[in-house]
PDB file of C-alpha atoms in Angstrom:
ATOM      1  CA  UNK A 222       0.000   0.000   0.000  1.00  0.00           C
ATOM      2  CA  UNK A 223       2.729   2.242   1.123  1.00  0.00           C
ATOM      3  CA  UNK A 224       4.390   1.696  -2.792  1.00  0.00           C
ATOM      4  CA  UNK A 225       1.148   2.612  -4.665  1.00  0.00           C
ATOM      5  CA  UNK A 226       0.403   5.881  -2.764  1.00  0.00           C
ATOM      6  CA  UNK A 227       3.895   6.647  -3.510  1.00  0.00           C
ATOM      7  CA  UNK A 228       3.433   5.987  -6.772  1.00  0.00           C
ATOM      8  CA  UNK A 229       0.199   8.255  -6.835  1.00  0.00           C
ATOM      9  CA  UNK A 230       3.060  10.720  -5.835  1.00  0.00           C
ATOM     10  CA  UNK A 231       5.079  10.333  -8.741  1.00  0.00           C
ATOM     11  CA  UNK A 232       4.914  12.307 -12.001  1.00  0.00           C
ATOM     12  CA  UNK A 233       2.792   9.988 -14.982  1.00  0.00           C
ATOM     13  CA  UNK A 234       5.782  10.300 -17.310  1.00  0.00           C
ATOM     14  CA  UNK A 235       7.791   8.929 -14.543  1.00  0.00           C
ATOM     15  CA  UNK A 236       5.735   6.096 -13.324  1.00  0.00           C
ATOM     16  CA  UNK A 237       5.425   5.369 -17.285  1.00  0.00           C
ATOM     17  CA  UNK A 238       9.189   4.731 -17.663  1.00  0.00           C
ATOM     18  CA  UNK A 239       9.376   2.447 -14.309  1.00  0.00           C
ATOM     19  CA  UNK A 240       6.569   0.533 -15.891  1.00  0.00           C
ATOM     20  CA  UNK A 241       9.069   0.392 -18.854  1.00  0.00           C
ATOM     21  CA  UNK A 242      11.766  -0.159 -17.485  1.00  0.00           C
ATOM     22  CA  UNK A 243      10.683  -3.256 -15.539  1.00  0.00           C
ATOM     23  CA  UNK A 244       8.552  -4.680 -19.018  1.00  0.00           C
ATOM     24  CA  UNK A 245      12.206  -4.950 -20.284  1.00  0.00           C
ATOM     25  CA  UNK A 246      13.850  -6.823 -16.735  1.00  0.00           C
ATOM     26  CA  UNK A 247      11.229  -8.914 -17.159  1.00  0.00           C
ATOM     27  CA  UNK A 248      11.467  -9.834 -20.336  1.00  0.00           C
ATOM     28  CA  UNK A 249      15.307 -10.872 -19.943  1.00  0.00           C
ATOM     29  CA  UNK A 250      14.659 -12.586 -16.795  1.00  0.00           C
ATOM     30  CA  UNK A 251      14.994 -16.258 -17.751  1.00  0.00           C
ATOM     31  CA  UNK A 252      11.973 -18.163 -16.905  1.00  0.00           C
ATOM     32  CA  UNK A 253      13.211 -21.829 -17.945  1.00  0.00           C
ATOM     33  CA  UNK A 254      16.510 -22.496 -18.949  1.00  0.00           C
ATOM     34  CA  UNK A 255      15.629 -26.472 -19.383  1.00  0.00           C
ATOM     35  CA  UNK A 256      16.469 -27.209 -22.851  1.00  0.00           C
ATOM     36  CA  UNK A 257      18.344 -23.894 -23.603  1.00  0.00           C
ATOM     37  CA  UNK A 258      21.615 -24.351 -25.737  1.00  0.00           C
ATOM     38  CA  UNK A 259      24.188 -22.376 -24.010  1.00  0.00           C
ATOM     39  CA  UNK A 260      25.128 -18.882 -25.350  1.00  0.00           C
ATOM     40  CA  UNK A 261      22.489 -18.885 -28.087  1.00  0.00           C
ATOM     41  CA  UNK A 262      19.875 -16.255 -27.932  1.00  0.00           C
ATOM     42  CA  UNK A 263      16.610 -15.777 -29.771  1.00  0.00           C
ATOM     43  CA  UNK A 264      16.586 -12.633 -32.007  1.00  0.00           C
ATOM     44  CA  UNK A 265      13.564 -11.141 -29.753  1.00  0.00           C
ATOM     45  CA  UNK A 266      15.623 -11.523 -26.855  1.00  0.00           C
ATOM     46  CA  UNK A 267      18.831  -9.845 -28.423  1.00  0.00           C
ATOM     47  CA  UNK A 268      16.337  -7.081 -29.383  1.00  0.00           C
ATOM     48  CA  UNK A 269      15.216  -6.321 -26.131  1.00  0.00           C
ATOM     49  CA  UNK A 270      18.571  -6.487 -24.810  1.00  0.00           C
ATOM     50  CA  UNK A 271      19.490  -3.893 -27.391  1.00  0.00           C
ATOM     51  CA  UNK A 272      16.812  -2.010 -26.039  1.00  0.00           C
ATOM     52  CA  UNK A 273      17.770  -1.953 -22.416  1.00  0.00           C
ATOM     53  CA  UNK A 274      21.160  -0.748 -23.626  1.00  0.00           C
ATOM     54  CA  UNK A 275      19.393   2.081 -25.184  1.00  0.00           C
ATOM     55  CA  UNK A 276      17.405   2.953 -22.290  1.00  0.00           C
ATOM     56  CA  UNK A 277      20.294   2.773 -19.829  1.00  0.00           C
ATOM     57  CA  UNK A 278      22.519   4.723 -21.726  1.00  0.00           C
ATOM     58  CA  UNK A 279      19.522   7.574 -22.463  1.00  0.00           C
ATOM     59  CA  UNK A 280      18.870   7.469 -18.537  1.00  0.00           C
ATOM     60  CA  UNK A 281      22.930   7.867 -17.491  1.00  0.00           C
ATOM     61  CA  UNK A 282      23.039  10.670 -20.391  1.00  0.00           C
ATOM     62  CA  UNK A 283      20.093  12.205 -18.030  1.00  0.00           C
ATOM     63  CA  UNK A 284      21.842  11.208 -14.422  1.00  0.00           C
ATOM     64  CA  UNK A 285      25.530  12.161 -15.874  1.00  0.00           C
ATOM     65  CA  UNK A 286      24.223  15.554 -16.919  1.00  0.00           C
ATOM     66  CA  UNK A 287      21.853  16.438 -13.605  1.00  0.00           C
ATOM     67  CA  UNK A 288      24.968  14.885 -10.610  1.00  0.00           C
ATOM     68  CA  UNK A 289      27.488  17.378 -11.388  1.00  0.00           C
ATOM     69  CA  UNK A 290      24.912  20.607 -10.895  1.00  0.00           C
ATOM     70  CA  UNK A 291      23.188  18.401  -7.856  1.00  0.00           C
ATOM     71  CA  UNK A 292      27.060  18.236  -6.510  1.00  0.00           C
ATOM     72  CA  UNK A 293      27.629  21.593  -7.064  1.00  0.00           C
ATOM     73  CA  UNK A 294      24.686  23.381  -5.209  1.00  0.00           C
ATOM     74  CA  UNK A 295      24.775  20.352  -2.310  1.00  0.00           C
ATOM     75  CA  UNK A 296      28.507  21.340  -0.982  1.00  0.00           C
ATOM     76  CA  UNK A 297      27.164  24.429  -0.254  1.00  0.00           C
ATOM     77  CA  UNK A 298      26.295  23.200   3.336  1.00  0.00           C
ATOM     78  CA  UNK A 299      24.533  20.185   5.257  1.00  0.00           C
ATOM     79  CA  UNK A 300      21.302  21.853   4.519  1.00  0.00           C
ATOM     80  CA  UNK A 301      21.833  22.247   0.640  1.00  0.00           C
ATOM     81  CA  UNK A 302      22.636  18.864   0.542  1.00  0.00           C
ATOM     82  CA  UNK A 303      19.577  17.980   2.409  1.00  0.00           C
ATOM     83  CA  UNK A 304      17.114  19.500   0.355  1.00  0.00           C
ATOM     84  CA  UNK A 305      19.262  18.404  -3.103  1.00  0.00           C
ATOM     85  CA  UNK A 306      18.669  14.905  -2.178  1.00  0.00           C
ATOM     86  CA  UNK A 307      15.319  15.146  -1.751  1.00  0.00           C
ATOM     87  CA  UNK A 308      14.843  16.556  -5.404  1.00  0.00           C
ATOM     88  CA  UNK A 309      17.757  13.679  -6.578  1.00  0.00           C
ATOM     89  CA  UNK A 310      15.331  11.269  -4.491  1.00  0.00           C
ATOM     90  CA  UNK A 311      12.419  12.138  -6.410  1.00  0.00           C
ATOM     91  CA  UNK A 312      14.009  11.921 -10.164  1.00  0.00           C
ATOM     92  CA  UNK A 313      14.982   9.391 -12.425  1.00  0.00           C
ATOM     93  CA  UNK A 314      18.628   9.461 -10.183  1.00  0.00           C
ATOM     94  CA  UNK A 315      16.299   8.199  -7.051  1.00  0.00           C
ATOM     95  CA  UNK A 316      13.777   5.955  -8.627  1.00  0.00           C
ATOM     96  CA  UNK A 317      14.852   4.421 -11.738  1.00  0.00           C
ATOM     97  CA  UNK A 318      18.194   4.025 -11.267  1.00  0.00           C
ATOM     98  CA  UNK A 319      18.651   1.961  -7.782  1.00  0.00           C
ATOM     99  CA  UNK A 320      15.729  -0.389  -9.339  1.00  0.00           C
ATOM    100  CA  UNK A 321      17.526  -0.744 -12.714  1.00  0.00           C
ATOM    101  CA  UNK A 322      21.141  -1.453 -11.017  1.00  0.00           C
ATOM    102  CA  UNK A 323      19.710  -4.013  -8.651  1.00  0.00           C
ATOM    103  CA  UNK A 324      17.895  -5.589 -11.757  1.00  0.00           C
ATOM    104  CA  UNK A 325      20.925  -6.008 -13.836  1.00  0.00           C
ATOM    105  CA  UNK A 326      23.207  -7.349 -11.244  1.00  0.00           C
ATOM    106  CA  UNK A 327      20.423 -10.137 -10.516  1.00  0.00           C
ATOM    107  CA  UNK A 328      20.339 -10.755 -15.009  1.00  0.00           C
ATOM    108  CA  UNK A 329      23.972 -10.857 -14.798  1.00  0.00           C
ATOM    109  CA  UNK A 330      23.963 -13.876 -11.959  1.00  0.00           C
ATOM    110  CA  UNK A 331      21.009 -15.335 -14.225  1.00  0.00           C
ATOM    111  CA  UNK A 332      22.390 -14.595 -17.371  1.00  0.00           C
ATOM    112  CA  UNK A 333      26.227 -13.275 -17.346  1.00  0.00           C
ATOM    113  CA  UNK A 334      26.271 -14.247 -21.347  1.00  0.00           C
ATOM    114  CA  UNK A 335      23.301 -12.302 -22.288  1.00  0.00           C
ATOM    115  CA  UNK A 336      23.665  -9.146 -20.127  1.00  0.00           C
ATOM    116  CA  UNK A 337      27.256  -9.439 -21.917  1.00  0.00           C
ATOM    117  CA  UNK A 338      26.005  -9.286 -25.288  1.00  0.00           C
ATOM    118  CA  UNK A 339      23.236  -6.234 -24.501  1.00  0.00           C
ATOM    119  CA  UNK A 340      26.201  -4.331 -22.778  1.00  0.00           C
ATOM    120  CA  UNK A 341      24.349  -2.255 -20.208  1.00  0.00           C
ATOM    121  CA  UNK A 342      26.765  -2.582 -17.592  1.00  0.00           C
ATOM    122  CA  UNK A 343      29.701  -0.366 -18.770  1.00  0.00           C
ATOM    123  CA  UNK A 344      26.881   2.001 -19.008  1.00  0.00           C
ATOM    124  CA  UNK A 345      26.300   2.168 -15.982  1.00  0.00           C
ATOM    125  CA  UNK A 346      29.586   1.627 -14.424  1.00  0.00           C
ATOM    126  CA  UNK A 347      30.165   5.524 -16.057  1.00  0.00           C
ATOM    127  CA  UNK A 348      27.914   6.836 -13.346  1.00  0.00           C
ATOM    128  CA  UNK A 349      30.706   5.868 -10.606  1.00  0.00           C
ATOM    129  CA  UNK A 350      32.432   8.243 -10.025  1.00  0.00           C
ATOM    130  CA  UNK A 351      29.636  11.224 -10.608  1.00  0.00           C
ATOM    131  CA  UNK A 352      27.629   9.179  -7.682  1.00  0.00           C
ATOM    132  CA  UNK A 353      30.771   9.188  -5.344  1.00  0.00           C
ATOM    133  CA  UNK A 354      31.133  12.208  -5.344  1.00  0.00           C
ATOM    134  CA  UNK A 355      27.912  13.499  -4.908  1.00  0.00           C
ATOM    135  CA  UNK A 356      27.879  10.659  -2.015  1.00  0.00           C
ATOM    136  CA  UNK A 357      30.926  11.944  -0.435  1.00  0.00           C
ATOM    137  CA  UNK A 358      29.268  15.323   0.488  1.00  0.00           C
ATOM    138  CA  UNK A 359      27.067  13.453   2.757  1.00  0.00           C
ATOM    139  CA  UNK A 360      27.114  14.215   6.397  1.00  0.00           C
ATOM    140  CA  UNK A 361      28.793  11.395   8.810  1.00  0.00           C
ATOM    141  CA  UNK A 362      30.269  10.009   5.330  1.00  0.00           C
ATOM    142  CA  UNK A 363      33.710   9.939   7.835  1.00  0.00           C
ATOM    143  CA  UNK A 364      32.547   7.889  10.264  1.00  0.00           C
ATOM    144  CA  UNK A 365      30.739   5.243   8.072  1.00  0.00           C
ATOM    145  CA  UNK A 366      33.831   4.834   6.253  1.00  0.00           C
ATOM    146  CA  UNK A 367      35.963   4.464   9.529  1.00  0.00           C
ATOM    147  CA  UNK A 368      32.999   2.015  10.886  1.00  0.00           C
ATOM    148  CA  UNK A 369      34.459  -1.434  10.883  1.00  0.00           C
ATOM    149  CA  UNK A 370      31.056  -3.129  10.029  1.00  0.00           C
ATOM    150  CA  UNK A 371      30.313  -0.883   6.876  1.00  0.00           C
ATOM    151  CA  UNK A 372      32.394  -2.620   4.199  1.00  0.00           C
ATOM    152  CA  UNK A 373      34.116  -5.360   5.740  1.00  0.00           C
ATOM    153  CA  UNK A 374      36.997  -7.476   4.364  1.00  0.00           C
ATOM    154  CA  UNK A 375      38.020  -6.982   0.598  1.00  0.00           C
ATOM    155  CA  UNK A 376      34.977  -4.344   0.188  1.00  0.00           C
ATOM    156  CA  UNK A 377      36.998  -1.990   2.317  1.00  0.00           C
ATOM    157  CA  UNK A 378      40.586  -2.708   0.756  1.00  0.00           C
ATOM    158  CA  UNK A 379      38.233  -2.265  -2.474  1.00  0.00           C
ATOM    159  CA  UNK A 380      36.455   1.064  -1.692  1.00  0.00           C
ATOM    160  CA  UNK A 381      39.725   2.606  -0.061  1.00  0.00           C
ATOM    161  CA  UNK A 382      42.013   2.150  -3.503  1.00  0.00           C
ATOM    162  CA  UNK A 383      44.019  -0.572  -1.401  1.00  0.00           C
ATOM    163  CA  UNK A 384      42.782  -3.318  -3.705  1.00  0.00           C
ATOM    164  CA  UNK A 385      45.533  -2.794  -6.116  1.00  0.00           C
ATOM    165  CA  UNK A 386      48.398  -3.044  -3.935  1.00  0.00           C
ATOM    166  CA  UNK A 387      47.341  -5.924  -2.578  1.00  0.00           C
ATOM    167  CA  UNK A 388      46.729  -7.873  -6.234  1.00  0.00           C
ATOM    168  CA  UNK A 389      50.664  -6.783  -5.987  1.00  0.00           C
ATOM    169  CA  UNK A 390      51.508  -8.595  -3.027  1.00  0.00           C
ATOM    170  CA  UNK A 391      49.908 -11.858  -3.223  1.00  0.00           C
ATOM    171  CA  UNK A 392      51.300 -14.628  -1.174  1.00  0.00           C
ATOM    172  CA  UNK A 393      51.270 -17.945  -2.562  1.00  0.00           C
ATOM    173  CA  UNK A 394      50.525 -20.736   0.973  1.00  0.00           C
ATOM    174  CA  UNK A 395      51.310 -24.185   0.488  1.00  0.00           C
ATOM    175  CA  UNK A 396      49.441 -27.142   2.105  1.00  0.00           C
ATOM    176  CA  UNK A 397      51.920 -27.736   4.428  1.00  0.00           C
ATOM    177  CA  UNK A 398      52.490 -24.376   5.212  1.00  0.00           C
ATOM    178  CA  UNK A 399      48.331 -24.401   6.403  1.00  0.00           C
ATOM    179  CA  UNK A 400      48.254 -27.104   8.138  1.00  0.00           C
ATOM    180  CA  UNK A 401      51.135 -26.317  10.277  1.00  0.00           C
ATOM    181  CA  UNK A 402      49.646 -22.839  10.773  1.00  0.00           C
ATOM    182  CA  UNK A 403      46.343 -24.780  12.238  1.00  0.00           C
ATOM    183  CA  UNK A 404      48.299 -27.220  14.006  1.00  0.00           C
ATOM    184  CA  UNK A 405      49.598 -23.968  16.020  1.00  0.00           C
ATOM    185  CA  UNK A 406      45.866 -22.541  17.130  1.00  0.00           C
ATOM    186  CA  UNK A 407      45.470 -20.574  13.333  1.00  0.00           C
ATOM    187  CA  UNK A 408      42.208 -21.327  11.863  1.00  0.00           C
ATOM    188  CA  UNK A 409      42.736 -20.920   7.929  1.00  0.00           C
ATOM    189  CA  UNK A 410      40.377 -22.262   5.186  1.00  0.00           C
ATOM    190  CA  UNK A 411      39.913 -22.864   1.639  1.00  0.00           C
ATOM    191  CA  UNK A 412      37.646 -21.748  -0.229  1.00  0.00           C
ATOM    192  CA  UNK A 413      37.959 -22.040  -3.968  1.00  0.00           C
ATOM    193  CA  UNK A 414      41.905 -21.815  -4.327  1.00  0.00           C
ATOM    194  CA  UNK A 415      42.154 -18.828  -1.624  1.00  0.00           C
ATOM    195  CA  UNK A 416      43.512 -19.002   1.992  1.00  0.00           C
ATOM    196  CA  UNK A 417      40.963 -17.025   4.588  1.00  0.00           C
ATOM    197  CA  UNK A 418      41.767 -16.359   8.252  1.00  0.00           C
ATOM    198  CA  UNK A 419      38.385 -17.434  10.016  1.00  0.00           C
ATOM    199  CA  UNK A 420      40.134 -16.874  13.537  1.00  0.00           C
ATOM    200  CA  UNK A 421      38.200 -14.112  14.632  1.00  0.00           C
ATOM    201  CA  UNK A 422      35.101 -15.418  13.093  1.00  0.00           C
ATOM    202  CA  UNK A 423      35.299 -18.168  15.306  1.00  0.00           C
ATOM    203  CA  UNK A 424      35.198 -16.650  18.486  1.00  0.00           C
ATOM    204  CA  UNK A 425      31.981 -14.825  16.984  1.00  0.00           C
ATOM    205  CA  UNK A 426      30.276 -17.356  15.800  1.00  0.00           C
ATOM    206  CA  UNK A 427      26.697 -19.662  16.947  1.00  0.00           C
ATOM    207  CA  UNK A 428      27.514 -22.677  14.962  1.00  0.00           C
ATOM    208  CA  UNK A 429      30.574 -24.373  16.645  1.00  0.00           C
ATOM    209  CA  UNK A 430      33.949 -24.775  15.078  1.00  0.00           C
ATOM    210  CA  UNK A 431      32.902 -28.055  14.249  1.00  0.00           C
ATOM    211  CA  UNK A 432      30.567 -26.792  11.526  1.00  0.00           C
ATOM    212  CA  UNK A 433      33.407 -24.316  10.543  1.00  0.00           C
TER     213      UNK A 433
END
């Protein structure tokens, strides 16, 4: 209930274009792959894959053109930034756009090969930085990036440039060299060819280190 009076909020031309926009997602969701020869498409579906590519890159042409000015007028102060996000919040930057991103990550776990070939996602990856740093001017944006919880493990390394240095220093652990490190109260694990330190994990967690 809560969506459709919000939706009762929205513009027509805007709530037309959601509509739209989800038509498409749904139309590339796969509803049975049973049967389905692997990276061969039907020419309807490479058409409406064409299409979303269209769409995204007409709506980051519209985002890419309204962030910078949002950006601009929102470092002002706390309170310009307030009341810009409210207007971001209410355009196709604040309800198309989270929708559309969370729609083509789920295609691309459904359907990496397809979303490939309709090449939406470098679209969208263009928006990055124009999002950051509109996203940096928010207030408390220090102390949810120093908050341990926010972006934990690689995330962090990832989202504080630190990801690249480490590809650099990558230390290669023999078997031997693990199960010694157990043997001496470590608790390291596998998990598809990479070496994790569960240690502290343990201590945290309901299971049992059995289960672990």
């Amino acid at each position: 209930m809560d969506q459709e009076l919000y939706s009762k909020e929205r513009s027509a031309s805007l709530d037309l274009l959601l509509r739209f926009q989800r038509l498409l997602i749904s139309k590339l969701y796969p509803a049975d792959c049973v049967g389905q020869v692997p990276n061969t498409y039907s020419p309807d579906l490479l058409g409406v894959g064409s299409l979303l590519k269209k769409y995204t890159a007409l709506l980051c042409t519209h985002i890419s053109d309204i962030l910078p000015v949002a950006t601009s007028i929102a470092c002002t102060s706390h309170r310009h930034f307030a009341e810009v996000s409210c207007v971001v919040d209410g355009d196709l930057t604040g309800i198309l756009l989270p929708e559309l991103v969370v729609s083509v990550v789920l295609l691309l776990s459904k359907n990496a090969g397809l979303m490939q070939e309709a090449g939406a996602i470098p679209l969208l990856a263009g928006l990055l930085e124009h999002l950051d740093r509109f996203n940096h001017l928010a207030p408390g944006k220090e102390r949810d990036d120093n908050e341990d919880l926010a972006w934990p493990g690689i995330m962090g390394s990832f989202f504080t440039g630190q990801s690249c240095r480490n590809n650099e220093e990558v230390t290669l652990i023999r078997k031997a060299d693990l199960e010694n490190h157990n043997k001496d109260g470590g608790f390291w694990t596998v998990i598809d060819g990479k070496v994790y330190d569960i240690k502290d994990f343990q201590t945290q967690s309901l299971t049992g280190s059995s289960i672990l």
